[in-house]
Tab-separated table of C-alpha atoms in Angstrom:
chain	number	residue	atom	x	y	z
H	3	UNK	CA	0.975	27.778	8.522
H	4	UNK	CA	-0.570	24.393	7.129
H	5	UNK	CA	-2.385	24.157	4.170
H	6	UNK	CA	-4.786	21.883	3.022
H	7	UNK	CA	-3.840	19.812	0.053
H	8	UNK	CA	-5.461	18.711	-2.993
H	9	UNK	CA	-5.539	15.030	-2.406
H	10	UNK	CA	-5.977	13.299	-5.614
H	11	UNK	CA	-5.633	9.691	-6.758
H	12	UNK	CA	-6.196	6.833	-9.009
H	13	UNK	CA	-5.877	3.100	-8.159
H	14	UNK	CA	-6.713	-0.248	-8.980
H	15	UNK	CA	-6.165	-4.411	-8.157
H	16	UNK	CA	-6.289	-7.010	-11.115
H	17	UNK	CA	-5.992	-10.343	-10.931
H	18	UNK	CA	-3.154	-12.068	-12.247
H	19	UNK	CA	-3.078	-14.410	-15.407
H	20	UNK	CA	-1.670	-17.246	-13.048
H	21	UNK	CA	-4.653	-16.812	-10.912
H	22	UNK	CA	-6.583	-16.797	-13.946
H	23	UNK	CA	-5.062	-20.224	-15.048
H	24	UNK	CA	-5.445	-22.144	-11.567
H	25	UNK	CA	-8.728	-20.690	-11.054
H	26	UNK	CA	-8.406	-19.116	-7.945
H	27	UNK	CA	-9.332	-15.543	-6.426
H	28	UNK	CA	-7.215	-12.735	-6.672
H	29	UNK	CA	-5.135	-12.088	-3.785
H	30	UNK	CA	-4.393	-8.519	-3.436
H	31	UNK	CA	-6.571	-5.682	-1.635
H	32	UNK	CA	-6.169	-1.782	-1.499
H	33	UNK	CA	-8.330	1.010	0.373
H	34	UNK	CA	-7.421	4.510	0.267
H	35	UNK	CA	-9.399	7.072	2.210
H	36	UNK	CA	-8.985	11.324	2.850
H	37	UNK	CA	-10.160	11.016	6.442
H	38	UNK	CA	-10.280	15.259	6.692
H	39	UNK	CA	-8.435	18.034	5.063
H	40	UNK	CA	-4.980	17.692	6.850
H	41	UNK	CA	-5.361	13.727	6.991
H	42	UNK	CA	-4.478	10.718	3.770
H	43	UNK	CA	-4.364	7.427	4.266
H	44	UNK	CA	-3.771	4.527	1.227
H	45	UNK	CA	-2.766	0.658	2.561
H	46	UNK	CA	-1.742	-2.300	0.081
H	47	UNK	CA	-1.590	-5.704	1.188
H	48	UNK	CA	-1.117	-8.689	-0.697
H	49	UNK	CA	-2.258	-12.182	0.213
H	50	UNK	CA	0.206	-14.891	0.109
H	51	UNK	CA	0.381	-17.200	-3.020
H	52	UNK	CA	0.699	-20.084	-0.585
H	53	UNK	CA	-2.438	-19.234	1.858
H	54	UNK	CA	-5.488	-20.494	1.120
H	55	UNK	CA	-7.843	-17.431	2.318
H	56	UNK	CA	-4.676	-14.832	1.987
H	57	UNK	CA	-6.966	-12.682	-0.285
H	58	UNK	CA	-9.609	-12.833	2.433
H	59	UNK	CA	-6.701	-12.150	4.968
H	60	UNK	CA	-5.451	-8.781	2.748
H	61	UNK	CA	-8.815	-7.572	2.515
H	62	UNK	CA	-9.575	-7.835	6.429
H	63	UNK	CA	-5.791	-6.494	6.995
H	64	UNK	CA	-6.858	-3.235	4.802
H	65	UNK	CA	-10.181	-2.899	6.230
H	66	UNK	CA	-8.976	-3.159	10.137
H	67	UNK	CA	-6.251	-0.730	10.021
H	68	UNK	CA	-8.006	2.182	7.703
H	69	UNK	CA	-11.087	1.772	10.554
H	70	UNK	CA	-8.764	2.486	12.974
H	71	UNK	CA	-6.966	5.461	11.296
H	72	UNK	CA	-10.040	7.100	10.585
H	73	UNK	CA	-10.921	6.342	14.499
H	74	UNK	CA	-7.876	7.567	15.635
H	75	UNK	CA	-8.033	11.017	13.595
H	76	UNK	CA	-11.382	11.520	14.784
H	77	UNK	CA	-10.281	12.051	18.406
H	78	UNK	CA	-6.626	12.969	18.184
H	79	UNK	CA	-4.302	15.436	16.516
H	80	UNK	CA	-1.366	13.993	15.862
H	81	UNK	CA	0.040	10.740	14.532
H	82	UNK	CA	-0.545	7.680	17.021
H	83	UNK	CA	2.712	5.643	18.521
H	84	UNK	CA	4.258	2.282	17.849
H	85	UNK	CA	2.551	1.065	20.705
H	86	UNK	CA	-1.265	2.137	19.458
H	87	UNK	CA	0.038	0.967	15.734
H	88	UNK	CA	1.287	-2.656	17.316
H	89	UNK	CA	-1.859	-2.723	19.117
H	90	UNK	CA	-4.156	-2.705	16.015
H	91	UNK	CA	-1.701	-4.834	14.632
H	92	UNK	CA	-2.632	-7.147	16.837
H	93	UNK	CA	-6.365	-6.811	16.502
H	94	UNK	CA	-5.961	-7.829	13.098
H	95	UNK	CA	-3.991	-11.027	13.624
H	96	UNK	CA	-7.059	-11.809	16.254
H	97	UNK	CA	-9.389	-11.416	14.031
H	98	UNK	CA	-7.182	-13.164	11.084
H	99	UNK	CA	-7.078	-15.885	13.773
H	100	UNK	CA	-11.091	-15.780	14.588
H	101	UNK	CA	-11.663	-16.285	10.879
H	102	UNK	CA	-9.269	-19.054	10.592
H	103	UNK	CA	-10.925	-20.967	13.237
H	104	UNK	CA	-14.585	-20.187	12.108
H	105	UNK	CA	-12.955	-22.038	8.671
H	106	UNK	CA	-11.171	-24.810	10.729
H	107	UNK	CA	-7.444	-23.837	9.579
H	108	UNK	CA	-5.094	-22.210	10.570
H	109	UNK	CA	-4.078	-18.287	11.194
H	110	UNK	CA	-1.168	-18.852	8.357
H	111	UNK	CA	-3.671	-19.769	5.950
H	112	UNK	CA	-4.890	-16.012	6.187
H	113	UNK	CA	-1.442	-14.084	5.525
H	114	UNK	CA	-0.785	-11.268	3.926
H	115	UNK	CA	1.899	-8.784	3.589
H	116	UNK	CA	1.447	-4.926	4.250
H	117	UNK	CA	2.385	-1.106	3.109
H	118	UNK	CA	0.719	1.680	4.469
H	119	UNK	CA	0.944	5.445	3.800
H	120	UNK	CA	-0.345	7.958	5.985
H	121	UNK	CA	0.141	12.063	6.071
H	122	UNK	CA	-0.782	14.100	8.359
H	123	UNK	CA	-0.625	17.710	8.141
H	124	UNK	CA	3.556	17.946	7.614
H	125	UNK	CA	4.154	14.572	8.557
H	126	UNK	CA	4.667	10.950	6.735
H	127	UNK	CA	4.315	7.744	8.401
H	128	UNK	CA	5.191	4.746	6.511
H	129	UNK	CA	4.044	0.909	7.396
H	130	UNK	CA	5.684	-1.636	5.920
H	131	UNK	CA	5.892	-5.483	6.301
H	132	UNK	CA	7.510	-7.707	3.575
H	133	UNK	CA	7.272	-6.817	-0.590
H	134	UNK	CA	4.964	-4.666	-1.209
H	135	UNK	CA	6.439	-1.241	-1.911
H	136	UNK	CA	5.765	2.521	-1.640
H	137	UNK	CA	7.603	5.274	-3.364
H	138	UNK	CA	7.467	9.035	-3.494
H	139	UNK	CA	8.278	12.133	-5.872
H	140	UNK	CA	9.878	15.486	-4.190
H	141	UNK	CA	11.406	18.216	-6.442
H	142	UNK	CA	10.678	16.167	-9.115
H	143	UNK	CA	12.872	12.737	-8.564
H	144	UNK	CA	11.209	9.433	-6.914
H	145	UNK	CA	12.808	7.656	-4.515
H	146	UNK	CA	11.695	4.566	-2.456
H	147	UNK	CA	10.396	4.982	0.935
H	148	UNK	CA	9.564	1.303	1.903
H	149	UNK	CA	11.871	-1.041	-0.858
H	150	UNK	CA	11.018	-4.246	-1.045
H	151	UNK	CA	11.449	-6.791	1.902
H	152	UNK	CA	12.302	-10.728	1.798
H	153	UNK	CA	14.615	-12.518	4.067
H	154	UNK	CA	17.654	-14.224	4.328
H	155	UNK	CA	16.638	-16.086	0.839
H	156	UNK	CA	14.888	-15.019	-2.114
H	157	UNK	CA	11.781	-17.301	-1.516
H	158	UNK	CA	11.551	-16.000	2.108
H	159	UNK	CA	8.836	-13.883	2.694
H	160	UNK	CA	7.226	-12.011	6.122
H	161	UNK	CA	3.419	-11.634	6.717
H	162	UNK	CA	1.094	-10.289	9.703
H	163	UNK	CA	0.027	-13.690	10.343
H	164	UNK	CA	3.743	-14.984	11.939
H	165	UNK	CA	5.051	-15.874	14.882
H	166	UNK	CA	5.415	-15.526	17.625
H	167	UNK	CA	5.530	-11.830	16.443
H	168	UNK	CA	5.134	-9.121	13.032
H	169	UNK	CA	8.064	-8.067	11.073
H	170	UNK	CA	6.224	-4.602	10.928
H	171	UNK	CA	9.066	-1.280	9.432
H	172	UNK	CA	8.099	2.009	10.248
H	173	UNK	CA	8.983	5.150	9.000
H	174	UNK	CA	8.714	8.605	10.254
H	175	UNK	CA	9.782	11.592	7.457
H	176	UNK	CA	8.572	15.066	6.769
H	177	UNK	CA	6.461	15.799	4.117
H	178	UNK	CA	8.639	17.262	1.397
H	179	UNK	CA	6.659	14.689	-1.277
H	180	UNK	CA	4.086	15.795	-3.634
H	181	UNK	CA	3.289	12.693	-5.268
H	182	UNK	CA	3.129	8.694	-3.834
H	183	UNK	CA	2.757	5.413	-5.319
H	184	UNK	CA	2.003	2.165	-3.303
H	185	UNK	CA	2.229	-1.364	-5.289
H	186	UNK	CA	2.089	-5.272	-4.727
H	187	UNK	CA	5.047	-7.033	-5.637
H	188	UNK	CA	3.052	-8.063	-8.891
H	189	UNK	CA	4.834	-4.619	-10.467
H	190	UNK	CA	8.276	-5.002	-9.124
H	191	UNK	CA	9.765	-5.770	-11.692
H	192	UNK	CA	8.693	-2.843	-13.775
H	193	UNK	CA	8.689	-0.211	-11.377
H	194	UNK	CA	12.083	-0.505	-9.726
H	195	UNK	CA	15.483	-0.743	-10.754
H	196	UNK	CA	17.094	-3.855	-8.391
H	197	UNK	CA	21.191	-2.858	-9.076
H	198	UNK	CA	20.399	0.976	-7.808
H	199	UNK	CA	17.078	0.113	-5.436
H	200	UNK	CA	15.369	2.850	-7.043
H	201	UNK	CA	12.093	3.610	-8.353
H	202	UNK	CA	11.977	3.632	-12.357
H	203	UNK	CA	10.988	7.564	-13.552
H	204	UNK	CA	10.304	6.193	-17.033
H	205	UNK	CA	7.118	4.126	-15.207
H	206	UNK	CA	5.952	6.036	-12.510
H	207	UNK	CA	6.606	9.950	-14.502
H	208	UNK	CA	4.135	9.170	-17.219
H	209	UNK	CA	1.919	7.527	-14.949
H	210	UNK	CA	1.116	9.958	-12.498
H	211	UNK	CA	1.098	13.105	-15.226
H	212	UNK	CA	-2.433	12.976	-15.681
H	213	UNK	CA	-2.941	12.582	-12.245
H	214	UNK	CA	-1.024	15.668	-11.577
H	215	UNK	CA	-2.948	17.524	-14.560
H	216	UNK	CA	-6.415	16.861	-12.812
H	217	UNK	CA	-8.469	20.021	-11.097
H	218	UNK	CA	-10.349	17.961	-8.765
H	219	UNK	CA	-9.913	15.674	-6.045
H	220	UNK	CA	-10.538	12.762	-4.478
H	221	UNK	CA	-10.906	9.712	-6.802
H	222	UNK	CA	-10.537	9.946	-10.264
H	223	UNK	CA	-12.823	7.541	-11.551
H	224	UNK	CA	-11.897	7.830	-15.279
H	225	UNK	CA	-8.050	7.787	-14.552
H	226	UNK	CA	-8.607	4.756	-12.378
H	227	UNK	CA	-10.504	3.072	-15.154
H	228	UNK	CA	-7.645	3.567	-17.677
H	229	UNK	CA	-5.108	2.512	-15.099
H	230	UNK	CA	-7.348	-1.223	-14.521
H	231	UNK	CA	-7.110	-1.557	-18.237
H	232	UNK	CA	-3.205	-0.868	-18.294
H	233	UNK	CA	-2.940	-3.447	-15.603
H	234	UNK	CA	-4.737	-6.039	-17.619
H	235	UNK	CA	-2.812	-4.854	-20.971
H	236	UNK	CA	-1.045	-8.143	-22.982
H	237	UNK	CA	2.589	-6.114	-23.101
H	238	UNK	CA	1.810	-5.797	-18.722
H	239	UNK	CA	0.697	-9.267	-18.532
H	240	UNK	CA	3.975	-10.784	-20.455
H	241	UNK	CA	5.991	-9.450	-18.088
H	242	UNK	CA	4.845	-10.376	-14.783
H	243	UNK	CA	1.585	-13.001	-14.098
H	244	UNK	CA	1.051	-12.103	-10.748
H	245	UNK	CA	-1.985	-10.278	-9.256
H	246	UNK	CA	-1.183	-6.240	-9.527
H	247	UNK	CA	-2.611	-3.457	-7.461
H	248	UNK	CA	-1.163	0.396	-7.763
H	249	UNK	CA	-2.247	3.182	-5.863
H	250	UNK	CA	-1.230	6.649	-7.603
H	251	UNK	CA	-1.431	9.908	-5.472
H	252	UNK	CA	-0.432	13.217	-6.084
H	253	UNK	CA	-1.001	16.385	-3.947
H	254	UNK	CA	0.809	19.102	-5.900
């Protein structure tokens, strides 16, 4: 018999201090929706450094694909294939593509990388394409479900904008979780352990307590308040300049 869970969550984006220096926009986007009571959905994307609109490009890559989640679970129940998910995969790169051209430059200028969590009733489906990362608690231990992605060198990096076609992962798994975290590469290195590729439980157990502690649900405006001020904390900052975006969800 399903049961409907008490989706719960805190998240935010902050701009790095590099950005801050070179006086550009911050490059990260997030959007995390409970579409109906058997049905979450959370996506992180992160624009690349090197793009000129790849904030622009995150935020349209978020946008497009929670649309057509929430589209999808409106008329179906159950989990769409890897041919409907390639196919809105696609819409985004045309419409990365129509808003490179409106700007006169090209699609690569709008790239962005991707991680995408989505439950449905017993079910996980995971989305992943390059370094952004997505992690998950059951029986009280975290372990990574999408680890970080870069190619053959450590400079290399995969977006939704290349060619001729997406590096897109995709995970299937049961839900035995009761607690998820999705983050930009801007908290890699204090979130995950690189010699044992796993997640650190000194970061991510104190982090989602509260979270856990909560009676209500939905968005927890407070906790997601105090979690934008941790990501723009001086010890945080020291350690990594990049942009940072965390999405914290528990449903024990």
């Amino acid at each position: 018999m399903l049961v409907s869970r008490r989706w719960r969550w805190a998240a935010a984006s902050r701009i790095g201090t590099s950005h801050l220096r070179m006086g550009t926009r911050k490059q990260d986007a997030f959007c995390v929706r409970r579409i109906n009571p058997y049905t979450f959905c959370a996506v992180v994307s992160d624009g690349a450094g090197s793009a000129s609109y790849g904030g622009e490009g995150a935020s349209i890559l978020c946008r497009s694909l929670m649309t057509n989640f929430r589209t999808w679970f409106e008329g179906h129940d159950y989990l769409p294939d890897g041919e409907a998910i390639m196919c809105w995969i696609d819409q985004v790169r045309d419409r990365l593509s129509e808003a490179a051209s409106q700007r006169g430059v090209t699609r690569r200028q709008f790239a962005a990388t991707l991680v995408m969590l989505v439950v449905f009733k017993d079910r996980v489906l995971a989305l992943q394409i390059d370094d952004s990362a997505l992690v998950a608690r059951k029986e009280g231990v975290w372990d990574a479900v999408c680890w970080p992605e870069n190619g053959e060198f450590a400079s290399t990096t995969y977006f939704v904008t290349d060619d001729p076609e997406v590096r897109l992962h995709t995970f299937h798994l049961n839900l035995d979780y009761d607690a998820f975290a999705l983050f930009s590469d801007g908290l890699e290195s204090v979130a995950l352990e690189q010699a044992t590729k796993q997640p650190f439980a000194r970061f991510f157990d104190p982090m989602i307590r509260p979270i856990d502690q909560v009676e209500g649900e939905g968005r927890l405006v407070e906790l997601s308040g105090a979690l934008a001020r941790y990501l723009d904390s001086p010890a945080l900052c020291e350690r990594t300049d990049d942009d940072k975006t965390l999405v914290l969800v528990s449903c024990r």
